[in-house]
PDB file of C-alpha atoms in Angstrom:
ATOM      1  CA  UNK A 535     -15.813   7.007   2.724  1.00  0.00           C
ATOM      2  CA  UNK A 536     -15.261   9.409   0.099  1.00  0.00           C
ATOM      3  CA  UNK A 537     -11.367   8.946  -1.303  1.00  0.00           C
ATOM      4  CA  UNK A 538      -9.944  11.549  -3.669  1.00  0.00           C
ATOM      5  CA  UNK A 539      -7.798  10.529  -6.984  1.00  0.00           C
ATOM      6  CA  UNK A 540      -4.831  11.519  -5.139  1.00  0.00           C
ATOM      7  CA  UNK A 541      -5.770   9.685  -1.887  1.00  0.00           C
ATOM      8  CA  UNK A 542      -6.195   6.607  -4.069  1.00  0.00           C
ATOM      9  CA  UNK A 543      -2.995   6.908  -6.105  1.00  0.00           C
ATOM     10  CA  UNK A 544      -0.935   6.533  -2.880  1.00  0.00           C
ATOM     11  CA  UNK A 545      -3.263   3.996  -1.547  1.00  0.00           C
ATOM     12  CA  UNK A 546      -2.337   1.856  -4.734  1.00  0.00           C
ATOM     13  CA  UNK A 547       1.365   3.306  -4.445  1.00  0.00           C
ATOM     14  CA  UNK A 548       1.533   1.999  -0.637  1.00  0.00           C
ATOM     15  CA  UNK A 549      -0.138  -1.135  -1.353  1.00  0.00           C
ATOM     16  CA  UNK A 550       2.131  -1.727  -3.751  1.00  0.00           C
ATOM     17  CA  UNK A 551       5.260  -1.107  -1.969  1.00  0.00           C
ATOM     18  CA  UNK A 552       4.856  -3.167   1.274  1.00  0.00           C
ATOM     19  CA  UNK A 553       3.966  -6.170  -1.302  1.00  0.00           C
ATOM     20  CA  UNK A 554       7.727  -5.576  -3.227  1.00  0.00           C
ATOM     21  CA  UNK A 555       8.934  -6.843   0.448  1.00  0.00           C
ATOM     22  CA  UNK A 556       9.859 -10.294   0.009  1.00  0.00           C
ATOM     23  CA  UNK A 557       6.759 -12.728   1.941  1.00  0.00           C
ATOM     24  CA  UNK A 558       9.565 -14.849   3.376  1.00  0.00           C
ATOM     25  CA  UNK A 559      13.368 -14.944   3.932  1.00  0.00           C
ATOM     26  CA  UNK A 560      15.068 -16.020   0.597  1.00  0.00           C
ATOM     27  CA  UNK A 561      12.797 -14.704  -1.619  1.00  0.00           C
ATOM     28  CA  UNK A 562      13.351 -12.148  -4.159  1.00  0.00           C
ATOM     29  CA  UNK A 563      12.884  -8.546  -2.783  1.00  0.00           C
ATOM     30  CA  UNK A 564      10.920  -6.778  -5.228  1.00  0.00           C
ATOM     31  CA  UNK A 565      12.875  -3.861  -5.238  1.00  0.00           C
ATOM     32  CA  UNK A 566      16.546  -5.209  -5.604  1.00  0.00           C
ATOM     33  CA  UNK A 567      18.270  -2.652  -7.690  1.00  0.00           C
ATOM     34  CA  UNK A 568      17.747   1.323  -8.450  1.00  0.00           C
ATOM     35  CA  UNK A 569      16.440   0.177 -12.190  1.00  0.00           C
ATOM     36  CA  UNK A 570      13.915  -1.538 -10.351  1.00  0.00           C
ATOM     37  CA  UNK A 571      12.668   1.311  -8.021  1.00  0.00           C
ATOM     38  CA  UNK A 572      12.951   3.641 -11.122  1.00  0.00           C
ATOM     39  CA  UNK A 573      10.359   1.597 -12.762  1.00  0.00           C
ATOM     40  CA  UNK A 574       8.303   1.328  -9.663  1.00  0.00           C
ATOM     41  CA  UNK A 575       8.692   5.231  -9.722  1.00  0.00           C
ATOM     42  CA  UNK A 576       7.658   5.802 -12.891  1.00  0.00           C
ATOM     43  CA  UNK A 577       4.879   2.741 -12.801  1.00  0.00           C
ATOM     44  CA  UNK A 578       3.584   4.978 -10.216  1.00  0.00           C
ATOM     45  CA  UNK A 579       3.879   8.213 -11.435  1.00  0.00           C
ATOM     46  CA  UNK A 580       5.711   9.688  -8.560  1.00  0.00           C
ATOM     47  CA  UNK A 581       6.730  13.135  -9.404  1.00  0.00           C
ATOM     48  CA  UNK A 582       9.814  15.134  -8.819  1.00  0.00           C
ATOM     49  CA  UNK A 583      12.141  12.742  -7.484  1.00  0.00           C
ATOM     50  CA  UNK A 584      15.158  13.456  -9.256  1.00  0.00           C
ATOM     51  CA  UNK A 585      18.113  10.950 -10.079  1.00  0.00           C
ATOM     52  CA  UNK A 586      17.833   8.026  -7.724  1.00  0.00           C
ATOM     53  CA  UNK A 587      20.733   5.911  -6.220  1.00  0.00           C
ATOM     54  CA  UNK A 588      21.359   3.283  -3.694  1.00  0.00           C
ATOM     55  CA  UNK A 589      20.859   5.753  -0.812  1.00  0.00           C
ATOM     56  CA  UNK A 590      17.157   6.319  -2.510  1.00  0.00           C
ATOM     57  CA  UNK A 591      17.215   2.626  -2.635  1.00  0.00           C
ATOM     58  CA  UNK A 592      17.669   1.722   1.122  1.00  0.00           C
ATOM     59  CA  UNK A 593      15.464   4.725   2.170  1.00  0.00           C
ATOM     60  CA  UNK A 594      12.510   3.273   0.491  1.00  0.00           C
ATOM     61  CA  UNK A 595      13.017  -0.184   1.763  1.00  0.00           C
ATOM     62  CA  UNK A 596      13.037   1.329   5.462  1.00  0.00           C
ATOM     63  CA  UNK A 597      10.208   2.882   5.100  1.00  0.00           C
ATOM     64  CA  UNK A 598       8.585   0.140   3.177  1.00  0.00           C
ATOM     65  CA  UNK A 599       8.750  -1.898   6.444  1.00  0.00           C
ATOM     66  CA  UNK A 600       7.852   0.754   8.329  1.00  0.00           C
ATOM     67  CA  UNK A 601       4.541   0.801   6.071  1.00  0.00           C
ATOM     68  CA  UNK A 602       4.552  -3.014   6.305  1.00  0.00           C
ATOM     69  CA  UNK A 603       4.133  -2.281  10.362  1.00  0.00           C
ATOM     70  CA  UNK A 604       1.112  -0.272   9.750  1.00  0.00           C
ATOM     71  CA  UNK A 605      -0.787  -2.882   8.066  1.00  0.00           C
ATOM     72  CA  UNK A 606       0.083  -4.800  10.761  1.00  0.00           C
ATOM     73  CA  UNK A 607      -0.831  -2.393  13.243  1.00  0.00           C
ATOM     74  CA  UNK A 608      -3.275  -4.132  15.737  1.00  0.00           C
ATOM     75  CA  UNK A 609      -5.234  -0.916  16.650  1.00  0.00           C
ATOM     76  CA  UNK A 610      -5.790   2.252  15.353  1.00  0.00           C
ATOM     77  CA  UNK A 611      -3.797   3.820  17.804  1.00  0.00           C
ATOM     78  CA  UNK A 612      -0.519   1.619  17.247  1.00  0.00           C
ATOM     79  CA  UNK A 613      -1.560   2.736  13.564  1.00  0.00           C
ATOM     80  CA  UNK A 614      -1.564   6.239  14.443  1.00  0.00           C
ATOM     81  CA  UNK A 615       1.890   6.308  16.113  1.00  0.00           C
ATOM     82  CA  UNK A 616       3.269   4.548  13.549  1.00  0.00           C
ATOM     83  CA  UNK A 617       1.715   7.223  10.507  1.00  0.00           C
ATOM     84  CA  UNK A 618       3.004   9.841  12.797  1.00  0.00           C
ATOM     85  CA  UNK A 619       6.418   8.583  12.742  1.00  0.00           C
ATOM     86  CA  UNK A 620       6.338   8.206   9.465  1.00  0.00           C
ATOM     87  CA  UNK A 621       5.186  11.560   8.213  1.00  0.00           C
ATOM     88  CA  UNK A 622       6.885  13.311  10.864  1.00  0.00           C
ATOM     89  CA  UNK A 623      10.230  12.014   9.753  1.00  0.00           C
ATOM     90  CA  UNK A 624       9.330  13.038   6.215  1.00  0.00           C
ATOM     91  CA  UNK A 625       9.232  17.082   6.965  1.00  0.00           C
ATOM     92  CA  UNK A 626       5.955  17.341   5.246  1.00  0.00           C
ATOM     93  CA  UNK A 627       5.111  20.847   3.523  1.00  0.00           C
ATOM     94  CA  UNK A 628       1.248  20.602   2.746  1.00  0.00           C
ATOM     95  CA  UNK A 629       0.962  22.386  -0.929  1.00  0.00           C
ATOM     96  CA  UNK A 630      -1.962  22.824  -3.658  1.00  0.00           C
ATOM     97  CA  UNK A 631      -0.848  21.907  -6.806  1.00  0.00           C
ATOM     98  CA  UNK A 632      -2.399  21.024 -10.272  1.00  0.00           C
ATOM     99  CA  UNK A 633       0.264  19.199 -12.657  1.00  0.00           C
ATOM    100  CA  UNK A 634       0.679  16.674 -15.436  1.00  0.00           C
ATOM    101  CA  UNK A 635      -3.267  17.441 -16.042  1.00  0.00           C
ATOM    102  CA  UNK A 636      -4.914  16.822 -12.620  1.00  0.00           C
ATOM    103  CA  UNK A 637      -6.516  18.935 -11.094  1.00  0.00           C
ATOM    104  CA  UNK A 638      -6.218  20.450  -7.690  1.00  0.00           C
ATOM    105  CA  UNK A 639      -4.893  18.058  -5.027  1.00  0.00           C
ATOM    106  CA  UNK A 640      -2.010  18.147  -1.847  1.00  0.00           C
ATOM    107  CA  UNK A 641       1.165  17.064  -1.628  1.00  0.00           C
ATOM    108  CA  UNK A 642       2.807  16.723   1.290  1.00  0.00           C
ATOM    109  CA  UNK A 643       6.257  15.920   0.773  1.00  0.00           C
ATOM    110  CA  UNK A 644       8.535  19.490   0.924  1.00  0.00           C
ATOM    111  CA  UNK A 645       9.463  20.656  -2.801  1.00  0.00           C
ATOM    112  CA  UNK A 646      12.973  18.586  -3.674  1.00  0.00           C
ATOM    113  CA  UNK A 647      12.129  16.008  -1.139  1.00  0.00           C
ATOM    114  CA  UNK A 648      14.043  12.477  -1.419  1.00  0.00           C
ATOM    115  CA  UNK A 649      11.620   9.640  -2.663  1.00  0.00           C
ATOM    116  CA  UNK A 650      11.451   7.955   0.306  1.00  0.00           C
ATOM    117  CA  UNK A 651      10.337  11.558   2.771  1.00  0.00           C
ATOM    118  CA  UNK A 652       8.187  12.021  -1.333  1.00  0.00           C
ATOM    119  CA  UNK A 653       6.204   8.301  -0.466  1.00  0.00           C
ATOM    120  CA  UNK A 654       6.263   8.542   3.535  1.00  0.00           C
ATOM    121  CA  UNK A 655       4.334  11.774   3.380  1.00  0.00           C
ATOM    122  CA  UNK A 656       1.952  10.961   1.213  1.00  0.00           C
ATOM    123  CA  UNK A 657       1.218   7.787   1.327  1.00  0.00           C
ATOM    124  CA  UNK A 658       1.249   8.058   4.867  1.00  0.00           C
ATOM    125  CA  UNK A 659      -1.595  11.001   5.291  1.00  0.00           C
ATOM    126  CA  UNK A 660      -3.141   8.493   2.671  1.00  0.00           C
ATOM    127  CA  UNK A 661      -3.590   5.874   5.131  1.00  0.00           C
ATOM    128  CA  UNK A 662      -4.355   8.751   8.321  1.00  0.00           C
ATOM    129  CA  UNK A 663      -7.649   9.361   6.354  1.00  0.00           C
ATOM    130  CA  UNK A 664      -8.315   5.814   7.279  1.00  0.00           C
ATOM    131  CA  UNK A 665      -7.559   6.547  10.223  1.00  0.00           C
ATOM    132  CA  UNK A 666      -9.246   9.259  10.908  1.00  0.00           C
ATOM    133  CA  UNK A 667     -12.540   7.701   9.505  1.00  0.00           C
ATOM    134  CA  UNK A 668     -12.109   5.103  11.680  1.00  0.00           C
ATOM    135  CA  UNK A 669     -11.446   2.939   9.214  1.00  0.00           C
ATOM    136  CA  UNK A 670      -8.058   1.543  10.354  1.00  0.00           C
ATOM    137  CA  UNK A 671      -9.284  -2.318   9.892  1.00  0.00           C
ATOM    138  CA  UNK A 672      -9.545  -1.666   6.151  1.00  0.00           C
ATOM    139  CA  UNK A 673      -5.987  -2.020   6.077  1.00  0.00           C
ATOM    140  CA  UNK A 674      -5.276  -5.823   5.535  1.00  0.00           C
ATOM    141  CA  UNK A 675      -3.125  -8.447   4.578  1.00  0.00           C
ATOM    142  CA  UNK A 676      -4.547 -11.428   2.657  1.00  0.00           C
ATOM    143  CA  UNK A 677      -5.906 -14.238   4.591  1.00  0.00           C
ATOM    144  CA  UNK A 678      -4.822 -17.220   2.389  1.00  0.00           C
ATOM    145  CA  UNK A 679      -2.605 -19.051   4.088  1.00  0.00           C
ATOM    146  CA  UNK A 680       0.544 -18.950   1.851  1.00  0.00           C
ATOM    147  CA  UNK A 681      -0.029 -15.489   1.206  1.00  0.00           C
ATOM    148  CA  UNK A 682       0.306 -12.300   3.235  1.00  0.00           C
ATOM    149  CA  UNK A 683       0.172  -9.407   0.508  1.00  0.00           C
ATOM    150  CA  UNK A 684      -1.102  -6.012   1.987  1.00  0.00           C
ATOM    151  CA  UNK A 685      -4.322  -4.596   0.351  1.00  0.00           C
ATOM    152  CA  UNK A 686      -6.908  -2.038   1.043  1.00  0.00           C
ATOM    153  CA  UNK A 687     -10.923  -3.675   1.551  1.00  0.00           C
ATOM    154  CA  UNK A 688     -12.766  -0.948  -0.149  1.00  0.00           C
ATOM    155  CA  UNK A 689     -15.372  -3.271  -0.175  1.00  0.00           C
ATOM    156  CA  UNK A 690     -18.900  -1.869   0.669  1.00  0.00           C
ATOM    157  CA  UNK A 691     -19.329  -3.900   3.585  1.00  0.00           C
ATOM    158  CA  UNK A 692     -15.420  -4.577   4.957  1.00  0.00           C
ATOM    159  CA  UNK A 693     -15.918  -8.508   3.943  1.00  0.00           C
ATOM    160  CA  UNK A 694     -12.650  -8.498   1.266  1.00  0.00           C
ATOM    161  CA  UNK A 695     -10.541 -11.228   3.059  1.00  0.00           C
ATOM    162  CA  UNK A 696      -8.136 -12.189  -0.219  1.00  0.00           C
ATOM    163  CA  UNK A 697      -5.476  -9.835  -2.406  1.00  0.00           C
ATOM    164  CA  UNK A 698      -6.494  -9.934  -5.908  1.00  0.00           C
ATOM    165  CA  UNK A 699      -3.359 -10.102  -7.488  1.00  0.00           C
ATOM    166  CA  UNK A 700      -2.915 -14.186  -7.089  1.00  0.00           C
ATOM    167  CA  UNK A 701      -6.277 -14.762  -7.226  1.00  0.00           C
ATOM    168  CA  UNK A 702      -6.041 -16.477  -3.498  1.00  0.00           C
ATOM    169  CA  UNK A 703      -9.675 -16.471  -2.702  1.00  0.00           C
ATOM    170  CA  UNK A 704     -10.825 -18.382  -5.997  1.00  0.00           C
ATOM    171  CA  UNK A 705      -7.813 -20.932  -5.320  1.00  0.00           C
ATOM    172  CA  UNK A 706      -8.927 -21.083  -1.619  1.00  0.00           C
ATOM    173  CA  UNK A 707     -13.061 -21.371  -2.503  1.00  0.00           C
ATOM    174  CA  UNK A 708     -11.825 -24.141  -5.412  1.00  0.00           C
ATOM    175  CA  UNK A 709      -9.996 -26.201  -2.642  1.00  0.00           C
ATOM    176  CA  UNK A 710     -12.751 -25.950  -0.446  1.00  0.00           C
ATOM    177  CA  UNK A 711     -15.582 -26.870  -3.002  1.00  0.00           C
ATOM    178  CA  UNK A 712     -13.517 -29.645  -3.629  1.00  0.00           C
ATOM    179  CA  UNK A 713     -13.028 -31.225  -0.078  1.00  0.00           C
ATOM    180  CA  UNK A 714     -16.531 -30.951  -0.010  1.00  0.00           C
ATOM    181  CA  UNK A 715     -17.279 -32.834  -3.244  1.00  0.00           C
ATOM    182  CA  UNK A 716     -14.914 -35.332  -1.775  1.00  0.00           C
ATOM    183  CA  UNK A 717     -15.979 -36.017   1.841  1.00  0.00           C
ATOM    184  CA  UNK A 718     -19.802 -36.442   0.177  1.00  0.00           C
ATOM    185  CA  UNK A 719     -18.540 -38.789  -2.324  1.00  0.00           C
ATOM    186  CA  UNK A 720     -17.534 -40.778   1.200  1.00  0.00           C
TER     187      UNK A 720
END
């Protein structure tokens, strides 16, 4: 599956976002003030946003669960009515456009378009491409069981089971290499 610089930057940006969610109730929410999502904004070079504020705030959360839902999607068709929603809601306005020294690429969020309509757009047509390809399963959460961070298996052969930001599958094939070490040892 061929997937374009821009395609990727909002795959990263998505990925990214449903894993600010807090993993379980009372844990921090990775997104708990307007600094923070400024810095996420800017971490993730997300152009014309403006000045954002606590309505910017709660927008991105709700759609940040609403992302969260389409990694969770069981099907590609619960996937696809979910991405529909999504960009739907966001009044996208496919445009061209070749800024801060990229070349050509879309956008599909409407010119002045809040940051949440800005991320549902296109992060959203992001992951329709994986739909489209039929590719829908590539959306995953990690398997490790104290761990449910979303990421996207870009893996040759779909076989990526672990996020790599905690390093869950070496923890998981250390644990295991050591049960195994233990039960020979008798």
């Amino acid at each position: 599956m061929l997937i374009t610089h821009d395609t990727r930057c909002a795959l990263d940006t998505v990925v990214d976002l449903v894993n600010t969610a807090p993993e379980e109730d009372g844990a921090p929410d990775g997104l708990p003030d307007v600094v923070a999502l400024e810095d996420f904004v800017g971490n993730h070079e997300i152009s014309d946003v403006g000045v954002l504020s606590e309505f910017d705030l709660s927008a991105v959360r709700k759609i940040r669960g609403r992302f969260a839902s389409v990694f969770a999607a069981p099907d590609a068709r619960a996937a696809a009515a979910l991405i529909n929603d999504l960009v739907a809601a966001a009044g996208t306005t496919p445009q061209l456009t070749d800024h801060d020294g990229y070349d050509w690429h879309v956008h599909y969020f409407a010119p002045g378009a809040s940051v949440a309509d800005h991320l549902a757009a296109d992060c959203g047509m992001a992951l329709a491409f994986f739909v489209v390809a039929g590719e829908q399963e590539r959306l995953r959460r990690c398997e490790a069981p104290d761990c449910r961070r979303a990421f996207v298996d870009l893996s040759r052969n779909r076989s990526r089971r672990y996020c790599d930001s905690r390093t869950c599958g070496n923890r998981l094939h250390v644990a295991a290499y050591r049960a195994r070490r233990k039960e020979a040892a008798g």
